Amino acid sequence: MELKTAELYKSFGEKAVLRGVSFSVTGGRALGILGRNGAGKTTTIRIIMQVFSPDSGEVLLDGQPMTPGKVKIGYLPEERGMYPKKSVMQQLLYFGMLAGLKKREAAANADRLLERLEMTEYRDKRLDTLSKGNQQKIQLVATLIADPDIIILDEPFSGLDPVNAMLLKDLVRELIAKGRIVLFSSHQMNYIEEFCDDIAILNGGKIVLSGDIGEIKRSFDRRTILLSGADTKKINAFLTEQALPFVSAHEITDGKVAVTLRAPQDKEALYKALEPLAGSVDAFVVKEPTLNEIFVHYTEGAI
């Protein structure tokens, strides 16, 4: 199964929010939709969910226009959308039946997910008696109760402590392994890197970067080498003494020696130059940019 947005344009009044947004994601791979506030993430998600239509362009599922009722979408919003004064099970049944399930099926699915997230003891409690993290888990149960084909998670780990975050992580991994289409929207880059195979970065209503995260990282300038060892001061002093012509800078940072080369192809020359330090250098690693660094690089100057 493949979900694709093709040249989505959307304006509200005179303000152009989306200006030709195109990306694709296949089942079994998770896509991170990234962008600063106002970049168009929420508008894109709402068009995928068919909350409203684009001015032009379309959303395709397996190459065909996605039509209402033909595919099940589970959406976890950043702003919670449940009823605080109602019991957990009462509203889970409501959301399940709203998604087309029979009452018995909705109850079975709710109980299974509550047990999976260690929330069974709260099934008959009012939502507003639960902690913020547990409310988030109930919201996730409502998102998944109808076993959706497409799952959209907007800041899914907000408010979760490490133990609850791990439960949610395991569940999300299972969904990806089952071939579901999973879309993440988050400002927490560590979670995007952990779960997503691909990213699409929005800036000013346009996709400025998209593709496989690993390939994107490898496409960046790879001139910085991280050297590890028991005595980083010795390694750094050696580089100072040698004054190697192909090294433009070096410093100790985060317990490693970061060596900046004049050109990426100088890696082999550096490796050979370090032979006198055999036994002192434990690791020679090319530094890849973090997803946060990539995000900042492509969104500086965004509205």
PDB file of N, CA, C and O in Angstrom, residues 103 146 176 218:
ATOM      1  N   LYS A 103     -20.746  -2.831  18.448  1.00  0.00           N
ATOM      2  CA  LYS A 103     -20.432  -2.569  19.850  1.00  0.00           C
ATOM      3  C   LYS A 103     -19.566  -3.663  20.450  1.00  0.00           C
ATOM      4  O   LYS A 103     -18.591  -3.380  21.164  1.00  0.00           O
ATOM      5  N   ALA A 146     -10.170   0.936  15.612  1.00  0.00           N
ATOM      6  CA  ALA A 146     -10.766   0.352  14.404  1.00  0.00           C
ATOM      7  C   ALA A 146      -9.731  -0.307  13.499  1.00  0.00           C
ATOM      8  O   ALA A 146     -10.026  -0.623  12.346  1.00  0.00           O
ATOM      9  N   ILE A 176       4.133  -0.703  12.413  1.00  0.00           N
ATOM     10  CA  ILE A 176       4.990  -0.554  11.234  1.00  0.00           C
ATOM     11  C   ILE A 176       5.327  -1.924  10.675  1.00  0.00           C
ATOM     12  O   ILE A 176       5.277  -2.152   9.456  1.00  0.00           O
ATOM     13  N   ARG A 218      23.935  10.784   4.359  1.00  0.00           N
ATOM     14  CA  ARG A 218      25.159  10.472   3.594  1.00  0.00           C
ATOM     15  C   ARG A 218      25.429  11.485   2.495  1.00  0.00           C
ATOM     16  O   ARG A 218      26.555  11.593   2.013  1.00  0.00           O
TER      17      ARG A 218
END
